[in-house]
Coordinates of N, CA and C in Angstrom, one line a residue:
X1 N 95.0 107.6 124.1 CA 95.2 106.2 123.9 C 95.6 106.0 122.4
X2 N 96.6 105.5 122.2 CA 97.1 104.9 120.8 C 96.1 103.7 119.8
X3 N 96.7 103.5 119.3 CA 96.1 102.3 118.3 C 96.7 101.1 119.0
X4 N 96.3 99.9 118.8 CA 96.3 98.8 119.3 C 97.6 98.3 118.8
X5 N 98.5 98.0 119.6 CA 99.5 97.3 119.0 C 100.0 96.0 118.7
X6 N 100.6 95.7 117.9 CA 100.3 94.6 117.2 C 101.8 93.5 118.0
X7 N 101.4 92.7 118.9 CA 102.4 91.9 119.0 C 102.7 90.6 119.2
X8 N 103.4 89.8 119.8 CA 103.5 88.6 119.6 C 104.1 88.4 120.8
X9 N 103.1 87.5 121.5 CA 103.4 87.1 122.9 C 104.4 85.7 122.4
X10 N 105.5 85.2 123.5 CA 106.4 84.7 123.3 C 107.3 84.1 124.3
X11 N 107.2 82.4 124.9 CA 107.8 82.3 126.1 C 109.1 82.4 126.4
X12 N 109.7 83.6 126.8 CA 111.4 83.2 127.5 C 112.1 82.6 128.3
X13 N 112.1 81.5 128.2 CA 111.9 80.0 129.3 C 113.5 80.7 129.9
X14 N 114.3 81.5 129.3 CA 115.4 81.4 129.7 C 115.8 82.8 130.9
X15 N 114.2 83.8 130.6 CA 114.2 84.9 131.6 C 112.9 84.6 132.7
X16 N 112.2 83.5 132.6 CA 111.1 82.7 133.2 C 109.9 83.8 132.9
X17 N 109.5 84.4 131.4 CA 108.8 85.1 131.3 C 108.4 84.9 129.7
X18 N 106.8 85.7 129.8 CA 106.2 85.4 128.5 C 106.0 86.9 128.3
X19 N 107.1 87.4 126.6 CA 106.8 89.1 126.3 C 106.5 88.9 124.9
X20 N 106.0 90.3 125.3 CA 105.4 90.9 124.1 C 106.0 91.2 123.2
X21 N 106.7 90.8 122.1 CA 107.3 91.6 121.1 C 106.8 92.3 120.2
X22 N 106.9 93.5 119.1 CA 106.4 94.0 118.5 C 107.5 94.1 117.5
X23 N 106.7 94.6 116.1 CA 107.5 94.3 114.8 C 108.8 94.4 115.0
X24 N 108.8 95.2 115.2 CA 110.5 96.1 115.4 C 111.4 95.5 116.5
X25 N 111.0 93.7 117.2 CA 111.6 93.6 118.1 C 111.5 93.9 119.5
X26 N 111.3 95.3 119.7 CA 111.0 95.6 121.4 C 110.3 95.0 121.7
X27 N 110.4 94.9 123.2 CA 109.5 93.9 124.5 C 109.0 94.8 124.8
X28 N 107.6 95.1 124.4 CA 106.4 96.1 125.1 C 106.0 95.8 126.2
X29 N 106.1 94.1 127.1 CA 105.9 94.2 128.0 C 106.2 92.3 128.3
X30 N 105.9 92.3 129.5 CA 106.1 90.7 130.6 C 105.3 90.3 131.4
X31 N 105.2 89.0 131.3 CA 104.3 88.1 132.6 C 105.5 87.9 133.1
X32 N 106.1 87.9 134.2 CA 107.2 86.9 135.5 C 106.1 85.6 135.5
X33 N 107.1 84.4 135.5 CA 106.6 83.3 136.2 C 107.0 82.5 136.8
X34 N 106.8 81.5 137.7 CA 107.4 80.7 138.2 C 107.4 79.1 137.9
X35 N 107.7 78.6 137.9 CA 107.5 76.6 137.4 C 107.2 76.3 138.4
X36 N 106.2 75.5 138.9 CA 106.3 74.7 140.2 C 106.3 73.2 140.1
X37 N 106.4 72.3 140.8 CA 105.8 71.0 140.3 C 104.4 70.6 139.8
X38 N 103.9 71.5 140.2 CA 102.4 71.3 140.0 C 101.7 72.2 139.9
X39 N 102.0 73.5 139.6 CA 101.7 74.8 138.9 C 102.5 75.6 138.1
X40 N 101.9 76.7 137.4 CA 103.0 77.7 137.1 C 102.0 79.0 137.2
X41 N 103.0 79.8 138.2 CA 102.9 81.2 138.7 C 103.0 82.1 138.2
X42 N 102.1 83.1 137.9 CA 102.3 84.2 137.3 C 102.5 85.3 138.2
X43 N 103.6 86.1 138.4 CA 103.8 87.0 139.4 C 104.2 88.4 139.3
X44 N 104.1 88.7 138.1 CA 104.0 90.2 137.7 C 104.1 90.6 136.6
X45 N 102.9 91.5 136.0 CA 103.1 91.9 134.7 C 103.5 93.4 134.9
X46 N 104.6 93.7 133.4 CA 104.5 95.0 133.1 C 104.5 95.6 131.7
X47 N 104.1 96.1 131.7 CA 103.7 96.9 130.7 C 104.5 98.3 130.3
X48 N 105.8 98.2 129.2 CA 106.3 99.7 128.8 C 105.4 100.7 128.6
X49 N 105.6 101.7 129.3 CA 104.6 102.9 129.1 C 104.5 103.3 127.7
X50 N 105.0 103.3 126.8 CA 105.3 104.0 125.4 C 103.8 102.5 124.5
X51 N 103.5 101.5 125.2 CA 102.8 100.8 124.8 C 101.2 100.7 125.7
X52 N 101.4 101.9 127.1 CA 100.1 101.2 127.2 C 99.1 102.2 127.1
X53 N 98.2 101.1 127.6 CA 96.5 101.7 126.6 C 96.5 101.0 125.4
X54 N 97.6 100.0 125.0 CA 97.1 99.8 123.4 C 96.8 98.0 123.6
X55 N 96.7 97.4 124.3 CA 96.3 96.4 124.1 C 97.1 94.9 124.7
X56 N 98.6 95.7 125.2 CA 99.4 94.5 125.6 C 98.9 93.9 126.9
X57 N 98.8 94.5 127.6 CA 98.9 93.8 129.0 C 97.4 92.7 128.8
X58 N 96.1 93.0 127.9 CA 95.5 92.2 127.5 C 96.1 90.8 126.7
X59 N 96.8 91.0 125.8 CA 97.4 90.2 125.0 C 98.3 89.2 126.0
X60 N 99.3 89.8 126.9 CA 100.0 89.3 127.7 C 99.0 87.8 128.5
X61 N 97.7 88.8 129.0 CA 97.0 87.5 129.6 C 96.6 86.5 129.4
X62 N 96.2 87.0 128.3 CA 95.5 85.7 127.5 C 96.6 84.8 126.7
X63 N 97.5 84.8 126.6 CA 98.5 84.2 126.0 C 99.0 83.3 126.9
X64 N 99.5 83.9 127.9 CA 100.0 83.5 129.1 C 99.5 81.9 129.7
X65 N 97.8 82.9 129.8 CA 96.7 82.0 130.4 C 96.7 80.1 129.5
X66 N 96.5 80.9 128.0 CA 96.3 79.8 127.0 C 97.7 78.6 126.9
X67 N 98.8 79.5 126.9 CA 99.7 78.9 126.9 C 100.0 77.8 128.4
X68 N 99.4 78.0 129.8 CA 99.3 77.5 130.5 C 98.0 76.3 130.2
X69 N 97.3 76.6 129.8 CA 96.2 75.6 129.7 C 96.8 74.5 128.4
X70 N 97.9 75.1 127.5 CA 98.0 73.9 126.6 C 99.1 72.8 127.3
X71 N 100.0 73.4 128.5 CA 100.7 72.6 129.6 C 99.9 71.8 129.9
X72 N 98.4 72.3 130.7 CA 98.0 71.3 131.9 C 98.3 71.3 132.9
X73 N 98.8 72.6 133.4 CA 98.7 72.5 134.8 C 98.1 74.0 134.9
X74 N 97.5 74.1 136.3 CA 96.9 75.6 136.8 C 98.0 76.5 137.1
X75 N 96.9 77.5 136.9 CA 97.7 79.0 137.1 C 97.7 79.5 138.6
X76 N 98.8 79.9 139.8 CA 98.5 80.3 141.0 C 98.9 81.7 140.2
X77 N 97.8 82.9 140.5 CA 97.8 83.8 140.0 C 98.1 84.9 141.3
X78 N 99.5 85.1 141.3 CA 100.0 85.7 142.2 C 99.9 87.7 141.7
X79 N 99.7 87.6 140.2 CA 99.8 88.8 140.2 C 98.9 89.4 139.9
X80 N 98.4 90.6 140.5 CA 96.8 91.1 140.2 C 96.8 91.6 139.4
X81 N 97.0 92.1 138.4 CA 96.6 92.7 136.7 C 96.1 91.0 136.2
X82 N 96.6 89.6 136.2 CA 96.3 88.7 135.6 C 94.7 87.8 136.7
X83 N 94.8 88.5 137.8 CA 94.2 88.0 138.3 C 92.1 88.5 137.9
X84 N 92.8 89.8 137.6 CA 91.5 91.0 137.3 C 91.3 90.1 135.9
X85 N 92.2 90.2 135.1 CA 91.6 90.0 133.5 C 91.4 88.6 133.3
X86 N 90.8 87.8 134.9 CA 90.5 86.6 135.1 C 89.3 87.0 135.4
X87 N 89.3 87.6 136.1 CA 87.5 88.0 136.1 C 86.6 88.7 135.6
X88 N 87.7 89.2 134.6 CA 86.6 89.6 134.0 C 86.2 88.7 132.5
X89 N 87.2 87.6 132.5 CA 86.8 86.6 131.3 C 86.8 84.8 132.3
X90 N 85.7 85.0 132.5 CA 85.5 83.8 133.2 C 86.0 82.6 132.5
X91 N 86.0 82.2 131.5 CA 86.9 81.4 130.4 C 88.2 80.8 131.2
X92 N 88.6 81.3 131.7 CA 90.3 81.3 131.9 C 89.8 80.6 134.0
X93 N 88.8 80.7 134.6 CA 88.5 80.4 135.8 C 88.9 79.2 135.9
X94 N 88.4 78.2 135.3 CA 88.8 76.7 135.4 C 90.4 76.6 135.6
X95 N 91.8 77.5 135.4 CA 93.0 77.4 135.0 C 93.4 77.4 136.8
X96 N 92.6 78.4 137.3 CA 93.1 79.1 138.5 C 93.1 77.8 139.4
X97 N 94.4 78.1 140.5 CA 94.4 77.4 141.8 C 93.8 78.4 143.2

């Protein structure tokens, strides 16, 4: 496992996804989402292999999560990596549909 990488989650309204960037620009990784009227869907994260184990796909969630919660609307958590790092931080439970 590497060292923790340092990035900056970031929404691409224009690829319907929230990535990871890292200093250098690269996208270490992605939430897919969807808009709904009255939700927004998270439906698959990935994670570049050259980044994991270091921290993104965590970073990914909680960003994602937070950034849905400062919307105001719930999360239908379609994808199971976001659905796990829901249970395992109960915090984020109140978001879910």
């Amino acid at each position: 496992m590497g060292e923790r990488a340092h990035v900056n989650v970031q929404d691409n309204t224009e690829r319907h996804r929230f990535e990871a960037v890292d200093e250098s620009g690269a996208v270490a990784g992605f939430v897919n989402y969807r808009r709904h009227d009255d939700r927004i869907e998270l439906v698959h994260t990935e994670v570049d292999p050259d980044f994991e184990g270091r921290g993104v796909g965590s970073a990914l969630a909680r960003s994602s999560l937070d950034a849905i919660r400062s919307a105001g609307m719930p999360a239908q958590l379609t994808c199971s990596f976001i659905a796990g790092y829901v249970d395992k931080h109960p915090e984020y439970a109140d978001l879910t549909t």
